[in-house]
Amino acid sequence: MKVVVVGAGVVGAACAFHAAAAGLDVTVTDRGPVGAGTTSRGEGNVLLSDKEPGPELDLAQLSRTLWDEAGEELGPESFELEAKGGLVVASTDEGLAPLREFAARQEAAGVRIEPVDNVREIEPHLAPWLPGGIHYPQDAQVQPVLAAAALLSAAVRRGARFHTGEVASAVTSCDGRVTGIRMAAGDVLPADAVVNAAGTWGGEVGRRLGAPIEVLPRRGFVLVTEPLPPMVRHKVYSADYVANVASSDAGLETSCVVEGTHGGTILIGASRERVGFDTTMNTTVVTRLAAQACRLFPFLRGVHMIRAYRGFRPYCPDHLPVVGPDPRVPGVVHACGHEGAGIGLAPATGALVTAHLLGRPWRGADPAAHTGLLPDRFLTLGGAPK
């Protein structure tokens, strides 16, 4: 089977990695370099801690296992895989009970949790007034661009190819099945299946393939400090981050997320706002994120910020990714709309897409167990978008 994966971010690279491992003939195409889009604007989160029990948490649990397997195969240092664990802290006494209730639901779904009364025992530099939190030992981090490059390089070693160019349209047979994609330059890449892994641009790529889906950009900022000695041991964030992830508000939302990196810098997020593809620097967002981080970690008041970057998260109206075959155009398989969770969910998405391509469960990914992610949920019976 010839498969063309549209998108060389971490999700597209993971699709190529698993599809090539299954013996499929894979070509990856992107209009730019590997990992240059949304992947390059992320923090590298591999999280279970922020997900309600349901389809996304199921995907995250599988992905967490597959990230470890990729680390064993490729070497964890090749993409800075670090099983650092996460710490979610309550900002008020009133916020502690709902945080523990949320964690209890996750524990019932198989997530490891450890309630913490004194958060400074595991993060000594946190503010002393914080009333408690939940430690998630399974949370991890990767370097996103390195991860995409490592997965795609492994796919190439298994016979995959990388093609640079922009998709113009699908080429279909008389019965409507995909037989390839036409590039903007005029060349045609033959395919028995096309995987839409175009991230924030997944909606537009879907439209060009004749299978439009609603994927919208949600802008986010991340601040980067000067390099420091190790000061933050875990990924640390306030409990309101979970609510902001699940919110459908178009306006600006910020919640404190702080973590260290291999290079010694500290990353500070996270913001979310729906402003289209506007890349304007917003100093209000930067100031608010910095203030929230200093409140959580007071030592940051004396630390220099060296840069701030922003990018777009591919947002779907129900906050779930779209993974699976499109019923309107046989041969089109979507793998996009992961919002801010694409890095963490990439390996399981790749395994699940490969299972759909093969028409059977593969590597722990059973299509029948992930029906809540199918694009059908956005379509009417007549096949048009809802």
mmCIF file of C-alpha atoms in Angstrom:
data_model
loop_
_atom_site.group_PDB
_atom_site.id
_atom_site.type_symbol
_atom_site.label_atom_id
_atom_site.label_comp_id
_atom_site.label_asym_id
_atom_site.label_seq_id
_atom_site.Cartn_x
_atom_site.Cartn_y
_atom_site.Cartn_z
ATOM 1 C CA MET A 1 0.000 0.000 0.000
ATOM 2 C CA LYS A 2 1.304 3.434 -0.984
ATOM 3 C CA VAL A 3 0.669 6.034 1.726
ATOM 4 C CA VAL A 4 1.292 9.777 1.496
ATOM 5 C CA VAL A 5 1.445 11.605 4.822
ATOM 6 C CA VAL A 6 0.763 15.339 4.519
ATOM 7 C CA GLY A 7 2.661 17.086 7.305
ATOM 8 C CA ALA A 8 6.165 16.589 8.689
ATOM 9 C CA GLY A 9 5.451 17.729 12.212
ATOM 10 C CA VAL A 10 5.634 15.306 15.101
ATOM 11 C CA VAL A 11 2.216 13.746 14.324
ATOM 12 C CA GLY A 12 3.042 13.209 10.646
ATOM 13 C CA ALA A 13 6.466 11.856 11.570
ATOM 14 C CA ALA A 14 4.866 9.423 14.028
ATOM 15 C CA CYS A 15 2.398 8.272 11.363
ATOM 16 C CA ALA A 16 5.313 7.643 8.987
ATOM 17 C CA PHE A 17 7.304 5.898 11.717
ATOM 18 C CA HIS A 18 4.572 3.378 12.518
ATOM 19 C CA ALA A 19 3.336 2.925 8.949
ATOM 20 C CA ALA A 20 6.855 2.229 7.670
ATOM 21 C CA ALA A 21 7.408 -0.212 10.550
ATOM 22 C CA ALA A 22 4.298 -2.062 9.374
ATOM 23 C CA GLY A 23 5.834 -2.453 5.916
ATOM 24 C CA LEU A 24 3.797 0.217 4.106
ATOM 25 C CA ASP A 25 5.277 2.304 1.276
ATOM 26 C CA VAL A 26 5.397 5.793 2.837
ATOM 27 C CA THR A 27 6.041 9.268 1.455
ATOM 28 C CA VAL A 28 5.899 12.308 3.747
ATOM 29 C CA THR A 29 5.330 15.720 2.206
ATOM 30 C CA ASP A 30 5.435 19.176 3.749
ATOM 31 C CA ARG A 31 5.725 22.703 2.372
ATOM 32 C CA GLY A 32 8.602 23.367 4.794
ATOM 33 C CA PRO A 33 11.300 21.609 6.824
ATOM 34 C CA VAL A 34 10.645 18.842 9.346
ATOM 35 C CA GLY A 35 8.909 20.119 12.479
ATOM 36 C CA ALA A 36 8.867 23.739 11.341
ATOM 37 C CA GLY A 37 5.183 24.452 12.049
ATOM 38 C CA THR A 38 3.228 23.958 15.265
ATOM 39 C CA THR A 39 5.740 21.335 16.454
ATOM 40 C CA SER A 40 8.487 23.955 16.720
ATOM 41 C CA ARG A 41 6.231 26.172 18.864
ATOM 42 C CA GLY A 42 5.432 23.649 21.571
ATOM 43 C CA GLU A 43 6.936 22.814 24.952
ATOM 44 C CA GLY A 44 7.212 19.062 24.381
ATOM 45 C CA ASN A 45 4.532 17.986 26.840
ATOM 46 C CA VAL A 46 3.780 14.280 27.238
ATOM 47 C CA LEU A 47 0.939 14.509 29.741
ATOM 48 C CA LEU A 48 -1.658 12.334 31.378
ATOM 49 C CA SER A 49 -2.301 14.827 34.166
ATOM 50 C CA ASP A 50 -4.481 17.282 32.218
ATOM 51 C CA LYS A 51 -6.869 14.817 30.553
ATOM 52 C CA GLU A 52 -10.342 13.767 31.648
ATOM 53 C CA PRO A 53 -11.097 10.038 31.388
ATOM 54 C CA GLY A 54 -12.309 9.324 27.877
ATOM 55 C CA PRO A 55 -10.955 9.074 24.318
ATOM 56 C CA GLU A 56 -8.091 11.542 24.744
ATOM 57 C CA LEU A 57 -6.817 9.999 27.968
ATOM 58 C CA ASP A 58 -7.002 6.532 26.381
ATOM 59 C CA LEU A 59 -4.869 7.820 23.508
ATOM 60 C CA ALA A 60 -2.458 9.525 25.926
ATOM 61 C CA GLN A 61 -1.949 6.328 27.946
ATOM 62 C CA LEU A 62 -1.072 4.363 24.822
ATOM 63 C CA SER A 63 1.165 7.181 23.641
ATOM 64 C CA ARG A 64 3.068 7.289 26.913
ATOM 65 C CA THR A 65 4.003 3.625 26.438
ATOM 66 C CA LEU A 66 4.970 4.190 22.808
ATOM 67 C CA TRP A 67 7.203 7.178 23.670
ATOM 68 C CA ASP A 68 9.163 4.888 25.984
ATOM 69 C CA GLU A 69 9.414 2.282 23.227
ATOM 70 C CA ALA A 70 10.633 4.915 20.771
ATOM 71 C CA GLY A 71 13.217 5.982 23.332
ATOM 72 C CA GLU A 72 14.434 2.400 23.660
ATOM 73 C CA GLU A 73 14.729 2.040 19.883
ATOM 74 C CA LEU A 74 16.124 5.450 18.970
ATOM 75 C CA GLY A 75 17.871 6.375 22.232
ATOM 76 C CA PRO A 76 16.110 8.741 24.647
ATOM 77 C CA GLU A 77 18.880 11.305 24.209
ATOM 78 C CA SER A 78 18.033 11.626 20.496
ATOM 79 C CA PHE A 79 14.919 13.633 21.378
ATOM 80 C CA GLU A 80 15.554 14.449 25.060
ATOM 81 C CA LEU A 81 12.915 12.126 26.472
ATOM 82 C CA GLU A 82 12.712 12.856 30.188
ATOM 83 C CA ALA A 83 10.322 11.097 32.563
ATOM 84 C CA LYS A 84 10.319 14.069 34.923
ATOM 85 C CA GLY A 85 6.777 13.719 36.244
ATOM 86 C CA GLY A 86 4.216 16.458 36.661
ATOM 87 C CA LEU A 87 3.000 18.411 39.687
ATOM 88 C CA VAL A 88 -0.400 20.093 39.570
ATOM 89 C CA VAL A 89 -0.882 22.578 42.404
ATOM 90 C CA ALA A 90 -4.012 24.147 43.813
ATOM 91 C CA SER A 91 -3.843 27.935 44.126
ATOM 92 C CA THR A 92 -6.394 28.098 46.940
ATOM 93 C CA ASP A 93 -7.776 25.869 49.691
ATOM 94 C CA GLU A 94 -11.099 25.855 47.836
ATOM 95 C CA GLY A 95 -9.391 24.584 44.688
ATOM 96 C CA LEU A 96 -7.810 21.569 46.359
ATOM 97 C CA ALA A 97 -10.969 19.450 46.658
ATOM 98 C CA PRO A 98 -11.969 19.607 42.956
ATOM 99 C CA LEU A 99 -8.353 18.899 41.973
ATOM 100 C CA ARG A 100 -8.368 15.753 44.108
ATOM 101 C CA GLU A 101 -11.754 14.709 42.714
ATOM 102 C CA PHE A 102 -10.415 15.122 39.165
ATOM 103 C CA ALA A 103 -7.339 13.052 40.059
ATOM 104 C CA ALA A 104 -9.500 10.319 41.595
ATOM 105 C CA ARG A 105 -11.391 9.938 38.298
ATOM 106 C CA GLN A 106 -8.088 9.658 36.474
ATOM 107 C CA GLU A 107 -6.802 7.075 38.950
ATOM 108 C CA ALA A 108 -9.916 4.986 38.329
ATOM 109 C CA ALA A 109 -8.983 5.086 34.615
ATOM 110 C CA GLY A 110 -5.476 3.760 35.311
ATOM 111 C CA VAL A 111 -3.416 6.930 35.806
ATOM 112 C CA ARG A 112 -0.875 6.881 38.641
ATOM 113 C CA ILE A 113 -1.451 9.736 41.098
ATOM 114 C CA GLU A 114 0.192 10.747 44.366
ATOM 115 C CA PRO A 115 -1.561 13.386 46.532
ATOM 116 C CA VAL A 116 0.915 15.899 47.997
ATOM 117 C CA ASP A 117 0.193 17.997 51.083
ATOM 118 C CA ASN A 118 3.499 19.901 51.165
ATOM 119 C CA VAL A 119 4.427 20.631 47.551
ATOM 120 C CA ARG A 120 7.771 22.140 48.604
ATOM 121 C CA GLU A 121 8.956 18.675 49.582
ATOM 122 C CA ILE A 122 9.231 17.796 45.884
ATOM 123 C CA GLU A 123 9.619 21.348 44.475
ATOM 124 C CA PRO A 124 11.556 23.343 47.099
ATOM 125 C CA HIS A 125 11.375 26.680 45.238
ATOM 126 C CA LEU A 126 7.578 26.852 45.030
ATOM 127 C CA ALA A 127 5.718 29.570 46.924
ATOM 128 C CA PRO A 128 5.167 28.540 50.566
ATOM 129 C CA TRP A 129 1.464 29.444 50.612
ATOM 130 C CA LEU A 130 0.328 26.767 48.133
ATOM 131 C CA PRO A 131 -2.083 24.385 49.924
ATOM 132 C CA GLY A 132 -1.226 21.140 48.117
ATOM 133 C CA GLY A 133 -1.382 19.305 44.832
ATOM 134 C CA ILE A 134 -1.174 16.044 42.910
ATOM 135 C CA HIS A 135 2.031 14.428 41.657
ATOM 136 C CA TYR A 136 1.748 12.563 38.332
ATOM 137 C CA PRO A 137 4.876 10.390 37.970
ATOM 138 C CA GLN A 138 4.005 9.321 34.409
ATOM 139 C CA ASP A 139 4.168 12.827 32.912
ATOM 140 C CA ALA A 140 7.182 13.393 30.693
ATOM 141 C CA GLN A 141 8.785 15.802 28.243
ATOM 142 C CA VAL A 142 10.532 15.624 24.870
ATOM 143 C CA GLN A 143 12.230 18.183 22.642
ATOM 144 C CA PRO A 144 9.547 18.484 19.931
ATOM 145 C CA VAL A 145 11.595 19.203 16.804
ATOM 146 C CA LEU A 146 14.200 16.591 17.731
ATOM 147 C CA ALA A 147 11.373 14.106 18.297
ATOM 148 C CA ALA A 148 9.853 14.765 14.871
ATOM 149 C CA ALA A 149 13.278 14.499 13.222
ATOM 150 C CA ALA A 150 14.147 11.272 15.057
ATOM 151 C CA LEU A 151 10.859 9.575 14.177
ATOM 152 C CA LEU A 152 11.012 10.644 10.535
ATOM 153 C CA SER A 153 14.671 9.618 10.227
ATOM 154 C CA ALA A 154 13.771 6.184 11.567
ATOM 155 C CA ALA A 155 10.932 5.968 9.022
ATOM 156 C CA VAL A 156 13.371 6.885 6.224
ATOM 157 C CA ARG A 157 15.712 4.133 7.357
ATOM 158 C CA ARG A 158 12.749 1.793 6.892
ATOM 159 C CA GLY A 159 12.245 3.013 3.333
ATOM 160 C CA ALA A 160 10.071 6.116 3.697
ATOM 161 C CA ARG A 161 10.717 9.214 1.580
ATOM 162 C CA PHE A 162 10.458 12.945 2.281
ATOM 163 C CA HIS A 163 9.068 15.290 -0.388
ATOM 164 C CA THR A 164 8.931 19.075 -0.117
ATOM 165 C CA GLY A 165 5.912 20.801 -1.635
ATOM 166 C CA GLU A 166 2.424 22.130 -1.010
ATOM 167 C CA VAL A 167 -0.671 19.994 -1.573
ATOM 168 C CA ALA A 168 -3.115 21.366 -4.161
ATOM 169 C CA SER A 169 -5.778 18.657 -4.395
ATOM 170 C CA ALA A 170 -6.552 14.963 -4.276
ATOM 171 C CA VAL A 171 -6.484 12.806 -7.380
ATOM 172 C CA THR A 172 -9.393 10.390 -7.344
ATOM 173 C CA SER A 173 -10.709 7.512 -9.447
ATOM 174 C CA CYS A 174 -14.161 7.356 -11.013
ATOM 175 C CA ASP A 175 -15.567 5.843 -7.809
ATOM 176 C CA GLY A 176 -14.216 8.713 -5.715
ATOM 177 C CA ARG A 177 -11.307 6.832 -4.134
ATOM 178 C CA VAL A 178 -7.987 8.613 -3.704
ATOM 179 C CA THR A 179 -5.290 7.550 -6.145
ATOM 180 C CA GLY A 180 -2.797 10.287 -5.291
ATOM 181 C CA ILE A 181 -2.331 13.948 -4.495
ATOM 182 C CA ARG A 182 -1.528 16.765 -6.882
ATOM 183 C CA MET A 183 1.113 19.168 -5.626
ATOM 184 C CA ALA A 184 1.042 22.922 -6.218
ATOM 185 C CA ALA A 185 4.022 22.536 -8.569
ATOM 186 C CA GLY A 186 1.956 20.180 -10.746
ATOM 187 C CA ASP A 187 3.567 16.855 -9.912
ATOM 188 C CA VAL A 188 1.430 13.975 -8.665
ATOM 189 C CA LEU A 189 2.335 11.642 -5.803
ATOM 190 C CA PRO A 190 0.534 8.303 -6.279
ATOM 191 C CA ALA A 191 -1.213 6.964 -3.191
ATOM 192 C CA ASP A 192 -3.673 4.352 -2.061
ATOM 193 C CA ALA A 193 -4.236 6.445 1.074
ATOM 194 C CA VAL A 194 -3.501 10.016 2.136
ATOM 195 C CA VAL A 195 -3.021 10.934 5.803
ATOM 196 C CA ASN A 196 -3.943 14.503 6.712
ATOM 197 C CA ALA A 197 -1.436 15.281 9.484
ATOM 198 C CA ALA A 198 -1.188 18.988 8.692
ATOM 199 C CA GLY A 199 -1.735 20.211 12.250
ATOM 200 C CA THR A 200 -3.214 23.703 12.438
ATOM 201 C CA TRP A 201 -3.608 23.654 8.663
ATOM 202 C CA GLY A 202 -5.455 20.312 8.761
ATOM 203 C CA GLY A 203 -8.757 22.033 7.990
ATOM 204 C CA GLU A 204 -7.391 23.615 4.815
ATOM 205 C CA VAL A 205 -5.610 20.434 3.715
ATOM 206 C CA GLY A 206 -8.816 18.489 4.339
ATOM 207 C CA ARG A 207 -10.695 20.955 2.124
ATOM 208 C CA ARG A 208 -8.143 20.513 -0.659
ATOM 209 C CA LEU A 209 -8.543 16.758 -0.372
ATOM 210 C CA GLY A 210 -12.332 17.103 -0.662
ATOM 211 C CA ALA A 211 -12.848 16.193 3.003
ATOM 212 C CA PRO A 212 -13.140 19.439 5.012
ATOM 213 C CA ILE A 213 -13.036 19.280 8.800
ATOM 214 C CA GLU A 214 -13.237 22.048 11.379
ATOM 215 C CA VAL A 215 -9.725 22.650 12.677
ATOM 216 C CA LEU A 216 -9.130 26.178 13.960
ATOM 217 C CA PRO A 217 -5.974 27.974 15.120
ATOM 218 C CA ARG A 218 -5.636 28.854 18.808
ATOM 219 C CA ARG A 219 -2.629 31.079 19.472
ATOM 220 C CA GLY A 220 -0.346 30.431 22.418
ATOM 221 C CA PHE A 221 2.777 32.083 23.878
ATOM 222 C CA VAL A 222 5.739 30.517 25.681
ATOM 223 C CA LEU A 223 8.432 32.473 27.561
ATOM 224 C CA VAL A 224 12.049 31.306 27.833
ATOM 225 C CA THR A 225 14.425 32.328 30.632
ATOM 226 C CA GLU A 226 18.190 32.544 30.705
ATOM 227 C CA PRO A 227 19.943 29.215 31.464
ATOM 228 C CA LEU A 228 20.017 28.385 35.173
ATOM 229 C CA PRO A 229 21.188 25.600 37.451
ATOM 230 C CA PRO A 230 18.430 23.010 37.996
ATOM 231 C CA MET A 231 15.657 24.843 39.861
ATOM 232 C CA VAL A 232 12.415 23.229 38.665
ATOM 233 C CA ARG A 233 12.373 19.443 38.899
ATOM 234 C CA HIS A 234 8.962 18.610 37.403
ATOM 235 C CA LYS A 235 6.494 20.059 34.979
ATOM 236 C CA VAL A 236 4.569 22.294 37.379
ATOM 237 C CA TYR A 237 1.265 23.953 36.648
ATOM 238 C CA SER A 238 -1.725 25.385 38.415
ATOM 239 C CA ALA A 239 -4.994 23.467 38.458
ATOM 240 C CA ASP A 240 -6.814 26.082 36.371
ATOM 241 C CA TYR A 241 -4.722 24.985 33.369
ATOM 242 C CA VAL A 242 -6.997 21.943 32.990
ATOM 243 C CA ALA A 243 -10.094 24.161 32.842
ATOM 244 C CA ASN A 244 -8.472 26.455 30.266
ATOM 245 C CA VAL A 245 -7.588 23.507 28.032
ATOM 246 C CA ALA A 246 -11.234 22.418 28.033
ATOM 247 C CA SER A 247 -12.641 25.921 27.536
ATOM 248 C CA SER A 248 -14.247 26.939 24.244
ATOM 249 C CA ASP A 249 -13.976 30.685 24.936
ATOM 250 C CA ALA A 250 -12.445 32.673 22.110
ATOM 251 C CA GLY A 251 -10.922 35.265 24.438
ATOM 252 C CA LEU A 252 -7.524 35.249 26.093
ATOM 253 C CA GLU A 253 -6.945 32.670 28.828
ATOM 254 C CA THR A 254 -3.709 32.182 30.727
ATOM 255 C CA SER A 255 -2.683 29.664 33.370
ATOM 256 C CA CYS A 256 0.741 29.091 34.851
ATOM 257 C CA VAL A 257 2.907 26.256 33.501
ATOM 258 C CA VAL A 258 6.595 26.116 34.436
ATOM 259 C CA GLU A 259 9.267 23.546 33.604
ATOM 260 C CA GLY A 260 13.004 23.250 33.104
ATOM 261 C CA THR A 261 14.835 21.953 30.024
ATOM 262 C CA HIS A 262 18.009 20.003 29.329
ATOM 263 C CA GLY A 263 19.731 23.246 28.361
ATOM 264 C CA GLY A 264 18.964 24.910 31.691
ATOM 265 C CA THR A 265 16.369 27.365 30.436
ATOM 266 C CA ILE A 266 12.933 27.480 32.034
ATOM 267 C CA LEU A 267 9.811 27.467 29.856
ATOM 268 C CA ILE A 268 6.782 29.436 31.023
ATOM 269 C CA GLY A 269 3.291 29.121 29.558
ATOM 270 C CA ALA A 270 0.516 28.827 28.772
ATOM 271 C CA SER A 271 -1.886 31.108 26.938
ATOM 272 C CA ARG A 272 -4.775 30.382 24.593
ATOM 273 C CA GLU A 273 -6.760 32.718 22.383
ATOM 274 C CA ARG A 274 -8.596 32.453 19.097
ATOM 275 C CA VAL A 275 -7.310 35.234 16.879
ATOM 276 C CA GLY A 276 -7.077 33.430 13.543
ATOM 277 C CA PHE A 277 -3.526 33.209 12.204
ATOM 278 C CA ASP A 278 -2.474 36.545 13.708
ATOM 279 C CA THR A 279 1.176 36.248 14.780
ATOM 280 C CA THR A 280 1.380 39.677 16.461
ATOM 281 C CA MET A 281 3.468 39.845 19.621
ATOM 282 C CA ASN A 282 1.137 40.625 22.534
ATOM 283 C CA THR A 283 3.039 42.135 25.473
ATOM 284 C CA THR A 284 -0.071 41.872 27.661
ATOM 285 C CA VAL A 285 0.066 38.086 27.384
ATOM 286 C CA VAL A 286 3.803 38.016 28.086
ATOM 287 C CA THR A 287 3.414 40.231 31.158
ATOM 288 C CA ARG A 288 0.545 38.158 32.527
ATOM 289 C CA LEU A 289 2.369 34.849 32.058
ATOM 290 C CA ALA A 290 5.507 36.234 33.721
ATOM 291 C CA ALA A 291 3.507 37.519 36.706
ATOM 292 C CA GLN A 292 1.734 34.186 37.171
ATOM 293 C CA ALA A 293 5.034 32.307 37.016
ATOM 294 C CA CYS A 294 6.655 34.624 39.592
ATOM 295 C CA ARG A 295 3.702 34.091 41.917
ATOM 296 C CA LEU A 296 4.183 30.325 41.697
ATOM 297 C CA PHE A 297 8.016 30.421 41.802
ATOM 298 C CA PRO A 298 9.121 33.649 43.537
ATOM 299 C CA PHE A 299 12.798 33.189 42.577
ATOM 300 C CA LEU A 300 11.848 33.952 38.958
ATOM 301 C CA ARG A 301 11.507 37.647 39.845
ATOM 302 C CA GLY A 302 15.291 37.897 39.661
ATOM 303 C CA VAL A 303 15.672 35.868 36.427
ATOM 304 C CA HIS A 304 16.011 37.333 32.929
ATOM 305 C CA MET A 305 13.653 36.332 30.134
ATOM 306 C CA ILE A 306 15.634 35.944 26.908
ATOM 307 C CA ARG A 307 12.812 35.420 24.435
ATOM 308 C CA ALA A 308 9.145 34.670 23.873
ATOM 309 C CA TYR A 309 7.739 32.622 21.034
ATOM 310 C CA ARG A 310 4.216 31.943 19.842
ATOM 311 C CA GLY A 311 2.433 29.530 17.600
ATOM 312 C CA PHE A 312 -0.926 28.023 16.781
ATOM 313 C CA ARG A 313 -2.552 24.980 18.303
ATOM 314 C CA PRO A 314 -4.951 23.031 16.046
ATOM 315 C CA TYR A 315 -8.238 23.310 17.883
ATOM 316 C CA CYS A 316 -11.407 21.266 17.272
ATOM 317 C CA PRO A 317 -14.766 22.390 18.731
ATOM 318 C CA ASP A 318 -15.026 19.395 21.074
ATOM 319 C CA HIS A 319 -11.322 19.521 22.110
ATOM 320 C CA LEU A 320 -10.617 16.046 20.718
ATOM 321 C CA PRO A 321 -8.314 15.222 17.807
ATOM 322 C CA VAL A 322 -9.698 13.836 14.551
ATOM 323 C CA VAL A 323 -8.124 10.431 13.898
ATOM 324 C CA GLY A 324 -9.478 8.001 11.340
ATOM 325 C CA PRO A 325 -10.828 7.549 7.802
ATOM 326 C CA ASP A 326 -13.095 10.160 6.243
ATOM 327 C CA PRO A 327 -16.344 8.571 4.982
ATOM 328 C CA ARG A 328 -16.704 11.113 2.153
ATOM 329 C CA VAL A 329 -13.442 10.396 0.317
ATOM 330 C CA PRO A 330 -12.261 6.780 0.518
ATOM 331 C CA GLY A 331 -8.537 6.706 1.164
ATOM 332 C CA VAL A 332 -8.333 9.951 3.186
ATOM 333 C CA VAL A 333 -7.385 9.431 6.839
ATOM 334 C CA HIS A 334 -7.261 12.379 9.236
ATOM 335 C CA ALA A 335 -4.677 12.762 12.007
ATOM 336 C CA CYS A 336 -4.971 16.343 13.226
ATOM 337 C CA GLY A 337 -6.763 18.690 15.639
ATOM 338 C CA HIS A 338 -4.742 17.720 18.731
ATOM 339 C CA GLU A 339 -4.691 21.291 20.084
ATOM 340 C CA GLY A 340 -1.849 21.589 22.632
ATOM 341 C CA ALA A 341 -1.478 17.830 23.099
ATOM 342 C CA GLY A 342 -0.055 16.860 19.719
ATOM 343 C CA ILE A 343 3.462 16.159 20.977
ATOM 344 C CA GLY A 344 2.257 13.811 23.680
ATOM 345 C CA LEU A 345 -0.371 12.081 21.541
ATOM 346 C CA ALA A 346 1.746 11.669 18.389
ATOM 347 C CA PRO A 347 2.974 8.058 18.781
ATOM 348 C CA ALA A 348 -0.474 6.648 19.578
ATOM 349 C CA THR A 349 -1.966 8.668 16.727
ATOM 350 C CA GLY A 350 0.603 7.145 14.377
ATOM 351 C CA ALA A 351 -0.157 3.638 15.626
ATOM 352 C CA LEU A 352 -3.908 4.216 15.344
ATOM 353 C CA VAL A 353 -3.637 5.646 11.820
ATOM 354 C CA THR A 354 -1.563 2.613 10.829
ATOM 355 C CA ALA A 355 -4.245 0.330 12.276
ATOM 356 C CA HIS A 356 -6.878 2.115 10.181
ATOM 357 C CA LEU A 357 -4.707 1.768 7.060
ATOM 358 C CA LEU A 358 -4.232 -1.942 7.670
ATOM 359 C CA GLY A 359 -7.867 -2.493 8.655
ATOM 360 C CA ARG A 360 -6.916 -4.296 11.828
ATOM 361 C CA PRO A 361 -5.487 -3.605 15.313
ATOM 362 C CA TRP A 362 -1.770 -2.930 15.324
ATOM 363 C CA ARG A 363 0.700 -2.325 18.129
ATOM 364 C CA GLY A 364 -1.953 -1.878 20.780
ATOM 365 C CA ALA A 365 -4.061 0.452 18.620
ATOM 366 C CA ASP A 366 -7.498 -1.018 17.983
ATOM 367 C CA PRO A 367 -9.656 1.214 15.736
ATOM 368 C CA ALA A 368 -12.805 -0.173 17.366
ATOM 369 C CA ALA A 369 -11.661 1.188 20.736
ATOM 370 C CA HIS A 370 -11.233 4.766 19.509
ATOM 371 C CA THR A 371 -14.483 5.536 17.698
ATOM 372 C CA GLY A 372 -14.853 8.779 19.659
ATOM 373 C CA LEU A 373 -12.030 10.284 17.581
ATOM 374 C CA LEU A 374 -13.469 9.514 14.127
ATOM 375 C CA PRO A 375 -14.341 12.402 11.764
ATOM 376 C CA ASP A 376 -17.906 11.059 11.516
ATOM 377 C CA ARG A 377 -18.781 13.036 14.637
ATOM 378 C CA PHE A 378 -18.557 16.279 12.642
ATOM 379 C CA LEU A 379 -20.682 15.081 9.706
ATOM 380 C CA THR A 380 -24.371 14.819 8.998
ATOM 381 C CA LEU A 381 -25.845 11.665 7.530
ATOM 382 C CA GLY A 382 -25.620 13.322 4.144
ATOM 383 C CA GLY A 383 -21.871 13.671 4.443
ATOM 384 C CA ALA A 384 -21.686 17.454 4.785
ATOM 385 C CA PRO A 385 -20.065 19.206 7.746
ATOM 386 C CA LYS A 386 -22.447 19.850 10.642
#
